[in-house]
Coordinates of C-alpha atoms in Angstrom, one line a residue:
X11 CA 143.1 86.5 92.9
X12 CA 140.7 83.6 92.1
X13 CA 138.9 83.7 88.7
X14 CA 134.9 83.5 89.2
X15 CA 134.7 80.3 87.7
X16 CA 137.4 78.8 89.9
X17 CA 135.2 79.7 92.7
X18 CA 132.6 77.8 92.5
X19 CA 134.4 74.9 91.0
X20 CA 132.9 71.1 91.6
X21 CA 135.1 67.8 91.0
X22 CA 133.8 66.2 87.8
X23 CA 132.3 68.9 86.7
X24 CA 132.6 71.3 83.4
X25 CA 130.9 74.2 82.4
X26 CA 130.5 74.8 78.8
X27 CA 128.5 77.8 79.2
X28 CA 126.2 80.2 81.4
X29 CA 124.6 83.0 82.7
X30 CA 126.0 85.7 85.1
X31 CA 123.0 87.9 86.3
X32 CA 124.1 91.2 88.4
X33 CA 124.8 92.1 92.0
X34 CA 125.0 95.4 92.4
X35 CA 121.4 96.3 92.8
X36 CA 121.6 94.3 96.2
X37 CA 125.4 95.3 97.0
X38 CA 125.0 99.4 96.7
X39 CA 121.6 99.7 98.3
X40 CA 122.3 103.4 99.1
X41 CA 124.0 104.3 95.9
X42 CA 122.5 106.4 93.1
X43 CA 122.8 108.8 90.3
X44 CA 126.0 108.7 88.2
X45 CA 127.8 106.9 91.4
X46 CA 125.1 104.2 90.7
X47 CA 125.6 103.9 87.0
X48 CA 129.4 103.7 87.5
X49 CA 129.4 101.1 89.9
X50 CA 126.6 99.1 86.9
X51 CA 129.3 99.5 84.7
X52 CA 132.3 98.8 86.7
X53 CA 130.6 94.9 87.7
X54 CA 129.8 94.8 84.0
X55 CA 133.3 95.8 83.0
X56 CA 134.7 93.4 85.5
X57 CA 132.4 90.2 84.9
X58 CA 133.5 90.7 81.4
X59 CA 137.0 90.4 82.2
X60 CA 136.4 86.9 83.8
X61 CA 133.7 85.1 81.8
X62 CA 132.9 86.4 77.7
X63 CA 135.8 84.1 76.7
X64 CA 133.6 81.7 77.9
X65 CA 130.5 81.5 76.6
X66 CA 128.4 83.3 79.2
X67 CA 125.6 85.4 78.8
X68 CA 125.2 88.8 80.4
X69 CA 122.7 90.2 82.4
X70 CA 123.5 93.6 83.9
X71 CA 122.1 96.4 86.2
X72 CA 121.1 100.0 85.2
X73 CA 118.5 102.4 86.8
X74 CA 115.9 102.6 84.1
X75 CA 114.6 105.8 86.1
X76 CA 117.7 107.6 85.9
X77 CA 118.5 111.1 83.7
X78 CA 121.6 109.0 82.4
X79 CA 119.5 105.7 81.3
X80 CA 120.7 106.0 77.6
X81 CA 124.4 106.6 78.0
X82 CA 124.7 103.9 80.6
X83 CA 122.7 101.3 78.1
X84 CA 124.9 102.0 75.4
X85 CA 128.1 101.4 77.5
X86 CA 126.0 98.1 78.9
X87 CA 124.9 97.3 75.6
X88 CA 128.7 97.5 74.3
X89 CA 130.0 94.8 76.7
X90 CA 131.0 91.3 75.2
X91 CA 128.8 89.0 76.1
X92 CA 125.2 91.8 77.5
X93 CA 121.9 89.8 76.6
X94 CA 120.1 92.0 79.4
X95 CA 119.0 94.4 82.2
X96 CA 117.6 93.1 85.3
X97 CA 116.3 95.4 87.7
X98 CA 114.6 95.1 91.1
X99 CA 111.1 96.6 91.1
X100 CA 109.7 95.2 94.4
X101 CA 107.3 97.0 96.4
X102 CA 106.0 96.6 99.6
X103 CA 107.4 94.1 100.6
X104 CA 110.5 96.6 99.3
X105 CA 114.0 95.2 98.4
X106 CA 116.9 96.9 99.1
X107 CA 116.7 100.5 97.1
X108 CA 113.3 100.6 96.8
X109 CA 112.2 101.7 99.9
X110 CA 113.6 105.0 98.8
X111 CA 112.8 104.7 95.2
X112 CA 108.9 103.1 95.5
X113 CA 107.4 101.3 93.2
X114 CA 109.3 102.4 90.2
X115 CA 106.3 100.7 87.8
X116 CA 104.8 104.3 88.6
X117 CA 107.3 106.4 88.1
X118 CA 107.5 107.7 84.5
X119 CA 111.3 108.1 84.3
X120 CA 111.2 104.2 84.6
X121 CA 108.8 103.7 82.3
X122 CA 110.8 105.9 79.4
X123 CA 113.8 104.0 80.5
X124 CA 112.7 100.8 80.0
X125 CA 111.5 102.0 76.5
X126 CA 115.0 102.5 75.3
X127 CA 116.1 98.9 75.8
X128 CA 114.5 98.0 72.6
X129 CA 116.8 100.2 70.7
X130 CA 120.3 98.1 72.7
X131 CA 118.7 94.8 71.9
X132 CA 118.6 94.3 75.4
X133 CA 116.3 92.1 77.1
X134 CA 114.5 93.3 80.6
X135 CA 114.9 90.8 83.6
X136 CA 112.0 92.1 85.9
X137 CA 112.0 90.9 89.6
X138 CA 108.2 91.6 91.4
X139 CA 106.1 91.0 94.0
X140 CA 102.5 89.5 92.7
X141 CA 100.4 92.1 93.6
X142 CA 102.6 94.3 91.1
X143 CA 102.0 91.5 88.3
X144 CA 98.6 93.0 86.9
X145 CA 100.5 96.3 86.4
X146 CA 103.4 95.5 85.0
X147 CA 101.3 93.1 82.2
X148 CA 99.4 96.3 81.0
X149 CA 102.5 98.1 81.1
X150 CA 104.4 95.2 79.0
X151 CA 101.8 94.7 76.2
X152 CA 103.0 98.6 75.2
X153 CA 106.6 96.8 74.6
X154 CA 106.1 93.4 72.5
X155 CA 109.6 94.4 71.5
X156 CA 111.1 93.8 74.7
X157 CA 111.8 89.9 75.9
X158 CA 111.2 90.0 79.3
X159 CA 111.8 87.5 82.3
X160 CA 109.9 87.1 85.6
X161 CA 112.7 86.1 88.1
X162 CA 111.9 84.1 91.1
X163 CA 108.9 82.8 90.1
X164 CA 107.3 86.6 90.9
X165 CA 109.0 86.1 94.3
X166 CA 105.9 84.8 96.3
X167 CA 105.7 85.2 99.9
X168 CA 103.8 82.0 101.2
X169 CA 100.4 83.8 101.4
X170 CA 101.0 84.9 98.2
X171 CA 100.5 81.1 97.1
X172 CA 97.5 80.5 99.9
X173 CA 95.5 82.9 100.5
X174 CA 96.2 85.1 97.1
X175 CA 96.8 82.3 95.0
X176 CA 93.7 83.8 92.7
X177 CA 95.9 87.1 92.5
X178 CA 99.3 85.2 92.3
X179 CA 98.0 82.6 89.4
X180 CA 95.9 85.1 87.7
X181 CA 99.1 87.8 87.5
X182 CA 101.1 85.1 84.9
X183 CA 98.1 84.3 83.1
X184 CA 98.3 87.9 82.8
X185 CA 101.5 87.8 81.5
X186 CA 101.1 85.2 79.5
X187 CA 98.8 87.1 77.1
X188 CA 101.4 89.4 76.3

């Protein structure tokens, strides 16, 4: 078996150090419950195997919306090398599990979820679409405690950046009052 880093190696090139950020949430799609948990903690288990010798920082899956948020956390939380969560909260257009799930910034399991991540240390890596941005800002400024990332830029579609470029630009500005 190849080691990760072996992978993706490049001539004249040397890593020092980075950041592995989780897979699951787009490789289990129809998973959930404790199956879905398992299979968080299995990649974590796993990518810690291959890269917390080397300097790398963590960022793993969980369902915040899920009856077994805390246990899961604290095994997350345990893992050499966890700086974070990232989940995909994506809504119309959906990602892969929410089209089941919906827009998980209304769902109050989530929101008690993401509320424990404070007590792990554990910073939130938050992937939305832009119309979602004003919603998740008021939800945010309950949790100054919580460092959280916007990935992909708030994953714009291309009339997200022309025709609702007011709603696109305003939503970080949003975010940046935090």
């Amino acid at each position: 078996r190849m080691s990760y880093e072996a992978a993706f190696h490049v001539p004249g090139f040397s890593c020092v150090a980075g950041v592995f950020v989780e897979a699951v949430s787009v490789c289990h799609i129809e998973c959930s419950g404790v199956d879905y948990s398992e299979q968080c903690v299995k990649e974590a288990k796993f990518v810690e195997a291959e890269l917390s010798e080397k300097g790398y920082g963590l960022v793993l899956s969980c369902a915040l919306e899920q009856e077994d948020v805390q246990e899961t956390l604290a095994k997350l939380a345990a893992v050499k090398g966890a700086r974070g969560i990232r989940q995909i909260l994506n809504s119309k257009p959906d990602w892969p599990r929410n089209t089941r799930l919906g827009d998980l910034l209304d769902k109050q399991a989530w929101r008690e979820g993401f509320g424990k991540l404070q007590k792990f240390n554990l910073s939130f890596d938050m992937q939305l679409n832009p119309h979602q941005f004003a919603k998740a800002a008021t939800f945010l400024a309950d949790h100054p405690e919580t460092t959280v990332i916007i990935d992909h830029l708030g994953t714009p579609t291309m009339q997200d950046l022309t025709t609702n470029a007011d709603q696109y630009w305003s939503g970080f500005v949003g975010f940046a009052k935090i």
